[in-house]
JSON list of C-alpha atoms in Angstrom, two decimals:
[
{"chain": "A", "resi": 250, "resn": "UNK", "atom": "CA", "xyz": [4.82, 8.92, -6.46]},
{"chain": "A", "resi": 251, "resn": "UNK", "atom": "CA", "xyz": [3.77, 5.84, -4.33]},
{"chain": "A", "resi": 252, "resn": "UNK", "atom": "CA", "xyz": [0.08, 3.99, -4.24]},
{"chain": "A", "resi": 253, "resn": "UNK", "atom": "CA", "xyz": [-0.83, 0.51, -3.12]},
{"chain": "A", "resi": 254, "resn": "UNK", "atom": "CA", "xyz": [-3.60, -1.13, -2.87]},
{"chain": "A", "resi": 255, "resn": "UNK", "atom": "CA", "xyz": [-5.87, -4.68, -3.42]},
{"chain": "A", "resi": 256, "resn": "UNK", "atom": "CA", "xyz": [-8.12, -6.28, -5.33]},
{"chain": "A", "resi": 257, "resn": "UNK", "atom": "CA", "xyz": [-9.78, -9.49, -4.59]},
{"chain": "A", "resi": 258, "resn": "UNK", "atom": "CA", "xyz": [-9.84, -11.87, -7.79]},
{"chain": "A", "resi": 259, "resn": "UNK", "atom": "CA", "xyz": [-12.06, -14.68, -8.31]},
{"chain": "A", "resi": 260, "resn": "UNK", "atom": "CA", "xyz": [-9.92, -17.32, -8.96]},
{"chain": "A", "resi": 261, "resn": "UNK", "atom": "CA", "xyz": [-7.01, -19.65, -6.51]},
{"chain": "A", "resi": 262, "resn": "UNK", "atom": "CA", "xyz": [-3.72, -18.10, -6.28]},
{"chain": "A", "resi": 263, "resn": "UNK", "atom": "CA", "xyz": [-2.07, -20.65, -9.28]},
{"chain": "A", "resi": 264, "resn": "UNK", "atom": "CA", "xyz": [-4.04, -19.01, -11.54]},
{"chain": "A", "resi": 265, "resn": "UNK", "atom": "CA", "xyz": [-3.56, -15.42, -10.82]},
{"chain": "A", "resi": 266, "resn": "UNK", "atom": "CA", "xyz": [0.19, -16.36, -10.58]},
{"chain": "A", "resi": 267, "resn": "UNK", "atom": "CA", "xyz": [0.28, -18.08, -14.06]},
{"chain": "A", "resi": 268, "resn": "UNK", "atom": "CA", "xyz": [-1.64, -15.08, -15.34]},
{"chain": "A", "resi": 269, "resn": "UNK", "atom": "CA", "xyz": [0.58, -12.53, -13.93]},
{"chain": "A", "resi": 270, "resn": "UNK", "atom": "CA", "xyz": [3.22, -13.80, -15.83]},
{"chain": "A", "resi": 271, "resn": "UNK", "atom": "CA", "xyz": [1.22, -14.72, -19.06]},
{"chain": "A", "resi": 272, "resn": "UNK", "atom": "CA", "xyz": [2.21, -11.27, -21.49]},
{"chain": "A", "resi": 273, "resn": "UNK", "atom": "CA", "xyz": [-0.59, -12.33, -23.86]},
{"chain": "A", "resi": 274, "resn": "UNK", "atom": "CA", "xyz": [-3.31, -11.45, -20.34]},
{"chain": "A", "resi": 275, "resn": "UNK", "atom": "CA", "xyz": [-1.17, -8.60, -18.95]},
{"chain": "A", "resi": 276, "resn": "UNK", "atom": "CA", "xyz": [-1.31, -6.55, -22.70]},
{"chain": "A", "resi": 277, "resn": "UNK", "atom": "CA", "xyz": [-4.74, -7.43, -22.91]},
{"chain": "A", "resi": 278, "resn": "UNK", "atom": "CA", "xyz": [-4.78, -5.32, -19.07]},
{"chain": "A", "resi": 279, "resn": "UNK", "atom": "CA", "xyz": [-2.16, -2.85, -19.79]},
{"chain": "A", "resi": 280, "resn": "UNK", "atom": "CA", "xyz": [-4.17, 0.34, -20.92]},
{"chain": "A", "resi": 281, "resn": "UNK", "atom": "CA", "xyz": [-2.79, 1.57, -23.89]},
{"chain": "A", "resi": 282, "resn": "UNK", "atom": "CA", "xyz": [-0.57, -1.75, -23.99]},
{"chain": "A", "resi": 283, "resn": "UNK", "atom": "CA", "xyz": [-0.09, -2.16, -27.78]},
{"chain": "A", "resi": 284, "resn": "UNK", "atom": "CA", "xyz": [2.61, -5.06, -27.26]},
{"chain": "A", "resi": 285, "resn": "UNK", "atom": "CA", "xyz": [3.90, -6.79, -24.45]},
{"chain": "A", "resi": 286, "resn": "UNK", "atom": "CA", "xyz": [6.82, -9.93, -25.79]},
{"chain": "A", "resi": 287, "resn": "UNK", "atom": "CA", "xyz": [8.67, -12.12, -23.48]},
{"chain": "A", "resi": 288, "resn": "UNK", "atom": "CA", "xyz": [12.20, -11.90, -24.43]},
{"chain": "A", "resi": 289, "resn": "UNK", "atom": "CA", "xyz": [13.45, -14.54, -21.77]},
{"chain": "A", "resi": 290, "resn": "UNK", "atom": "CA", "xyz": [12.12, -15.95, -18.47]},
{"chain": "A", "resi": 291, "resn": "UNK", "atom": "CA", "xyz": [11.63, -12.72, -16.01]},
{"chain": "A", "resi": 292, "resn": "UNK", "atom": "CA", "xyz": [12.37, -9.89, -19.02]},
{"chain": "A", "resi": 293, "resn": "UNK", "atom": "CA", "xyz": [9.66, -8.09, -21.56]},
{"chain": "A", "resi": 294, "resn": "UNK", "atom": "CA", "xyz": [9.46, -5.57, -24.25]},
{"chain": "A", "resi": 295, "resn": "UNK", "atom": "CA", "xyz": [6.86, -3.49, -24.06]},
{"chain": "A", "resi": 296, "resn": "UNK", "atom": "CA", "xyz": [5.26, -0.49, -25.82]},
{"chain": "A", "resi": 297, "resn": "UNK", "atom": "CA", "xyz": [1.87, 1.33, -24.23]},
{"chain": "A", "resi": 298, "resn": "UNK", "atom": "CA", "xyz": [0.29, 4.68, -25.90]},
{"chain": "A", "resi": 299, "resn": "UNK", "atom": "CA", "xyz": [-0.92, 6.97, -22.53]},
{"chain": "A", "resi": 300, "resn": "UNK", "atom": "CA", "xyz": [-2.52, 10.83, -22.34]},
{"chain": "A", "resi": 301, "resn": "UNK", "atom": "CA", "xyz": [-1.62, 12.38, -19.65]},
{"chain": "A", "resi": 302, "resn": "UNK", "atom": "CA", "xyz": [-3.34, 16.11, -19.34]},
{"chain": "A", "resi": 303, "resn": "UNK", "atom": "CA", "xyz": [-2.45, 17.49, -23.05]},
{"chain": "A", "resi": 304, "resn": "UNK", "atom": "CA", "xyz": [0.64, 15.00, -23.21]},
{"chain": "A", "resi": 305, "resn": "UNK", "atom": "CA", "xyz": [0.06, 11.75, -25.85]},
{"chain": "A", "resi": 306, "resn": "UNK", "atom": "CA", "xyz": [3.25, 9.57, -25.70]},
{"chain": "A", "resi": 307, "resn": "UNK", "atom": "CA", "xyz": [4.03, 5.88, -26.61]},
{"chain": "A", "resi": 308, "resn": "UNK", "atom": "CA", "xyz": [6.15, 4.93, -24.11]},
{"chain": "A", "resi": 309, "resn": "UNK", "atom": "CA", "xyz": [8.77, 2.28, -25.24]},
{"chain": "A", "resi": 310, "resn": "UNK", "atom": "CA", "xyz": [10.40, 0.24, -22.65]},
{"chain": "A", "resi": 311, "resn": "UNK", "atom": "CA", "xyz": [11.51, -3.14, -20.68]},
{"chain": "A", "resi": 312, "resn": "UNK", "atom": "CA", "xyz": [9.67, -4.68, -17.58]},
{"chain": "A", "resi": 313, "resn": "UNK", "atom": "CA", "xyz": [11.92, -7.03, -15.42]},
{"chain": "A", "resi": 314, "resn": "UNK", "atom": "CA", "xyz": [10.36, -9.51, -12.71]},
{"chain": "A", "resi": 315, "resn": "UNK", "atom": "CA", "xyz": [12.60, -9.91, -9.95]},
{"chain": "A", "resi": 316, "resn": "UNK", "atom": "CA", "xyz": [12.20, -11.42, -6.33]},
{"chain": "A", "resi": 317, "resn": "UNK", "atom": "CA", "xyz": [10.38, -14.06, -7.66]},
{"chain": "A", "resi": 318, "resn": "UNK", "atom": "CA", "xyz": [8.93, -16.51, -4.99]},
{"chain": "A", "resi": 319, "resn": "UNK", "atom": "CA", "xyz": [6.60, -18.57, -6.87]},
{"chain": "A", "resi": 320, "resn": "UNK", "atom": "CA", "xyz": [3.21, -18.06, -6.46]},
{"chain": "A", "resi": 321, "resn": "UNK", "atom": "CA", "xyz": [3.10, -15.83, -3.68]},
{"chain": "A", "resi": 322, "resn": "UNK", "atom": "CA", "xyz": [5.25, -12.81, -4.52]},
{"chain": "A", "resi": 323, "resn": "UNK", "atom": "CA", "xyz": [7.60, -10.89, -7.20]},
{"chain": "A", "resi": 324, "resn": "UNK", "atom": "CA", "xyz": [8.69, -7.53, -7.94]},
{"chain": "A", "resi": 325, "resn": "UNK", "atom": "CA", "xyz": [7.33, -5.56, -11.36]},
{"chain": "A", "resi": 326, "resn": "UNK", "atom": "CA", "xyz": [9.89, -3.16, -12.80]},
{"chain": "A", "resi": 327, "resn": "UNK", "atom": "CA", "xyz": [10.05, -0.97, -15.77]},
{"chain": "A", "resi": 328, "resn": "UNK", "atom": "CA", "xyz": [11.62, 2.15, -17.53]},
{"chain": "A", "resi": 329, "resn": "UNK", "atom": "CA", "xyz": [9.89, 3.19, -20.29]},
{"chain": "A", "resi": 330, "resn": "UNK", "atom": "CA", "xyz": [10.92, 6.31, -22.87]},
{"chain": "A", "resi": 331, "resn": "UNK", "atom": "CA", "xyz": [8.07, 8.47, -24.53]},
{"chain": "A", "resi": 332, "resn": "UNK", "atom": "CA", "xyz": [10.15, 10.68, -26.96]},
{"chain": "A", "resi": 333, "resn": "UNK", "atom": "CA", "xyz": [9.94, 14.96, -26.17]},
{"chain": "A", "resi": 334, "resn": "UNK", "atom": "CA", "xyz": [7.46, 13.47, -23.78]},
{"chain": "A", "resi": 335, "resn": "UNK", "atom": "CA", "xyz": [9.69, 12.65, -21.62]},
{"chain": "A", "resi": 336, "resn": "UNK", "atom": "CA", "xyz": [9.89, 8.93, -19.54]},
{"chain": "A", "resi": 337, "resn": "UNK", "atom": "CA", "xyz": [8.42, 7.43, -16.74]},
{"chain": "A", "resi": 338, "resn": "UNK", "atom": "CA", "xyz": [10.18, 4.45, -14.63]},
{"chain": "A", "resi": 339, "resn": "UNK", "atom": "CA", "xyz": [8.96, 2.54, -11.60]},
{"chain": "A", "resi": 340, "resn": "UNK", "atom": "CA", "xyz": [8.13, -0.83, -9.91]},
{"chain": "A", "resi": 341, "resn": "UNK", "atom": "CA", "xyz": [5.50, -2.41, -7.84]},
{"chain": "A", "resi": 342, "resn": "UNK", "atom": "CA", "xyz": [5.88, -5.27, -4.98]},
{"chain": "A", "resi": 343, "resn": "UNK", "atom": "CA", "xyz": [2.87, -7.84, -5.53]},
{"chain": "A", "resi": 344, "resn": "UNK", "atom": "CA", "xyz": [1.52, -10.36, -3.31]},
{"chain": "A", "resi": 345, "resn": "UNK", "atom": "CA", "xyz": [-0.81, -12.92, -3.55]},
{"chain": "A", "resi": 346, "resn": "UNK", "atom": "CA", "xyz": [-2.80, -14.48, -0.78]},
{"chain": "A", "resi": 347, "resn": "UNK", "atom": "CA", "xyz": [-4.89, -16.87, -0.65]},
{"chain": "A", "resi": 348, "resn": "UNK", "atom": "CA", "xyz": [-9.04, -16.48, 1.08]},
{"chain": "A", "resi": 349, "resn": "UNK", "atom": "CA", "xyz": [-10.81, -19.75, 0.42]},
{"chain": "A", "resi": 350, "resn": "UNK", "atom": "CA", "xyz": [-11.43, -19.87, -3.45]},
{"chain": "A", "resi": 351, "resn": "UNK", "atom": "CA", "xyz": [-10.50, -16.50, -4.30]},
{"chain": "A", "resi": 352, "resn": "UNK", "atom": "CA", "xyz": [-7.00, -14.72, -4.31]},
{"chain": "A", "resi": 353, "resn": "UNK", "atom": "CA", "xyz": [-6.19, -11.15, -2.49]},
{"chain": "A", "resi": 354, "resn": "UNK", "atom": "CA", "xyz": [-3.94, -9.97, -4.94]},
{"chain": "A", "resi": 355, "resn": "UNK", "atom": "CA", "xyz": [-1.81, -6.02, -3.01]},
{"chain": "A", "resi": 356, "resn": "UNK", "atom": "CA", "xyz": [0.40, -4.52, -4.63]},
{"chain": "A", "resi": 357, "resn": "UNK", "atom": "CA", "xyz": [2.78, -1.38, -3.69]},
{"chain": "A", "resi": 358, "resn": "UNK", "atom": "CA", "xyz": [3.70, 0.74, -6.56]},
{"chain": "A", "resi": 359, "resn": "UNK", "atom": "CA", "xyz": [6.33, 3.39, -6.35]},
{"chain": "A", "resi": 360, "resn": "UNK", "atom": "CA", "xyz": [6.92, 5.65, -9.82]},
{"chain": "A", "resi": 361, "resn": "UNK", "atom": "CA", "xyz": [8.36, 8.35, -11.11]},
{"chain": "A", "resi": 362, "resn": "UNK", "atom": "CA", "xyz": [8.48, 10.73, -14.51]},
{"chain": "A", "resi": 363, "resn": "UNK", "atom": "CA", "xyz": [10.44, 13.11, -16.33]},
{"chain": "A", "resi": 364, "resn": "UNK", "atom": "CA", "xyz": [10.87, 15.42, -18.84]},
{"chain": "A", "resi": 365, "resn": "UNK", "atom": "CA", "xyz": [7.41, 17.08, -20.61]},
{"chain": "A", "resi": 366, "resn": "UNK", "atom": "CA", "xyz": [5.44, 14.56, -18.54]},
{"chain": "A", "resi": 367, "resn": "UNK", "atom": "CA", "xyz": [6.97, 15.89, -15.16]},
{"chain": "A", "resi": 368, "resn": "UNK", "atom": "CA", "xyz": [5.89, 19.78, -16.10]},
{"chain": "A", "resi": 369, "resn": "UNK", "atom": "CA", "xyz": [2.32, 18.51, -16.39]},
{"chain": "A", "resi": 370, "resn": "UNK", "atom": "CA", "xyz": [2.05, 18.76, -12.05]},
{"chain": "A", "resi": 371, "resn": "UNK", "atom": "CA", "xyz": [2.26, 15.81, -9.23]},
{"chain": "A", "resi": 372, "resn": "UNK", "atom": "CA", "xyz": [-1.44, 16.25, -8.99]},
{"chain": "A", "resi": 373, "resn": "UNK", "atom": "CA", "xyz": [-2.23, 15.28, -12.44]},
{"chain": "A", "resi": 374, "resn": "UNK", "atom": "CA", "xyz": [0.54, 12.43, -12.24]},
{"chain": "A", "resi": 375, "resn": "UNK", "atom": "CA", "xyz": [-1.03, 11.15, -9.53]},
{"chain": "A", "resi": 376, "resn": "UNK", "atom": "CA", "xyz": [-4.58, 11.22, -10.39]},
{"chain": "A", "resi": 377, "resn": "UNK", "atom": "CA", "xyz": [-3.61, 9.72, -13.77]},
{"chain": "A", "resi": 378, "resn": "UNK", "atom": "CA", "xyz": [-1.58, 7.10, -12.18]},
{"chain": "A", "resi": 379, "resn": "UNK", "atom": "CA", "xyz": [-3.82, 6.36, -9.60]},
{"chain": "A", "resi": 380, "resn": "UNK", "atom": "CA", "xyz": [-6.50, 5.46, -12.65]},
{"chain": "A", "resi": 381, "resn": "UNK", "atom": "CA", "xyz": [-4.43, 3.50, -14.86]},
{"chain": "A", "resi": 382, "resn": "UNK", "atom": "CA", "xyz": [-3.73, 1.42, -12.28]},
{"chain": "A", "resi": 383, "resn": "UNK", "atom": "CA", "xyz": [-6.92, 0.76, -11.03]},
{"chain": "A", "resi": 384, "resn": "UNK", "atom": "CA", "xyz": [-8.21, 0.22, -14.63]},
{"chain": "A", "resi": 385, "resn": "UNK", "atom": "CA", "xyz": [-5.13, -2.41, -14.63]},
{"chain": "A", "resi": 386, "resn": "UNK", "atom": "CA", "xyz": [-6.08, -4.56, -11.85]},
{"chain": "A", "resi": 387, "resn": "UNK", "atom": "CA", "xyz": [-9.79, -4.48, -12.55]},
{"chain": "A", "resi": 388, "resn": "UNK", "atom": "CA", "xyz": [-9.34, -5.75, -15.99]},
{"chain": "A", "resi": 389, "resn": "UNK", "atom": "CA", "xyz": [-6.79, -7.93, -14.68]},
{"chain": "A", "resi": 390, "resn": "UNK", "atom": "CA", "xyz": [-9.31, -9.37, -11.69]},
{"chain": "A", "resi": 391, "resn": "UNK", "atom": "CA", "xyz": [-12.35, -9.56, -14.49]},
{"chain": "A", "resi": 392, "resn": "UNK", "atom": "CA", "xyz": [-9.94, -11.41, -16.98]},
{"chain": "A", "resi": 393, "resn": "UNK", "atom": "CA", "xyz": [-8.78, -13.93, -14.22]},
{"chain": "A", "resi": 394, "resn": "UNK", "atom": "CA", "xyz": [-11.90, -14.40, -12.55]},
{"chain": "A", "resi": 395, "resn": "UNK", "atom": "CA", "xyz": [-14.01, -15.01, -15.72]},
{"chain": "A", "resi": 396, "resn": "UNK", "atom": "CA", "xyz": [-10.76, -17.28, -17.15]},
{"chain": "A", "resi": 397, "resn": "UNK", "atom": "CA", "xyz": [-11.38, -19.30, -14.49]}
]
């Protein structure tokens, strides 16, 4: 599965950098985040509850930032296992560019799931995916923007 989009945030790029690598803004983001540590400069430990169709999982996993070019890009990755319901791994390229006072924040995700999960359809998948992460960066651009 692969989506991209944007979202312009109200706030310069420095900030939306130093809050896309702040864990304590990105759980608060995360839906279904219930804890997101730092357990050294570019890795975290995280563990997110989802629904997907008739599928409830907590998903327990690492996230890795890699291709770090500080503040303009880096590269999201994580593997996360949910039990019988199976797992779901993936990463996302994200850019930040700068328009006057505000930042254009795109990202490119690619994903993918198995086990129980990967039963439920691509459709749902998608659909589901598709709406967490737009939840994601709209909470993200309303915590930034009003942060700052």
């Amino acid at each position: 599965m692969e989506m991209n989009g944007e979202e312009r945030i109200a706030a310069s790029r420095d900030v939306v950098w130093a809050a896309l690598n702040n864990p304590e803004i990105l759980r608060q983001c995360i839906p279904g985040c219930q804890s997101l540590e730092m357990i050294s400069d570019n890795e975290m430990s995280a563990a997110v509850k989802l629904k997907v169709g008739p599928v409830s999982a907590t998903f327990k996993g690492a996230v890795t930032l890699e291709n770090i070019n500080a503040p303009e890009s880096y590269t999201i990755t994580g593997e996360g296992k949910g039990g019988i319901a199976g797992f779901a791994k993936g990463g996302a390229d994200v850019v930040l560019r700068e328009d006057g006072a505000e930042t254009i924040l795109t990202y490119d995700v690619k994903a993918q799931v198995g086990g129980k999960l990967a039963q439920l359809g691509s459709r749902l998948i998608d659909s589901t995916s598709k709406k967490l992460a737009g939840q994601f960066f709209a909470s993200f651009g309303e915590v930034v923007g009003n942060a700052s």
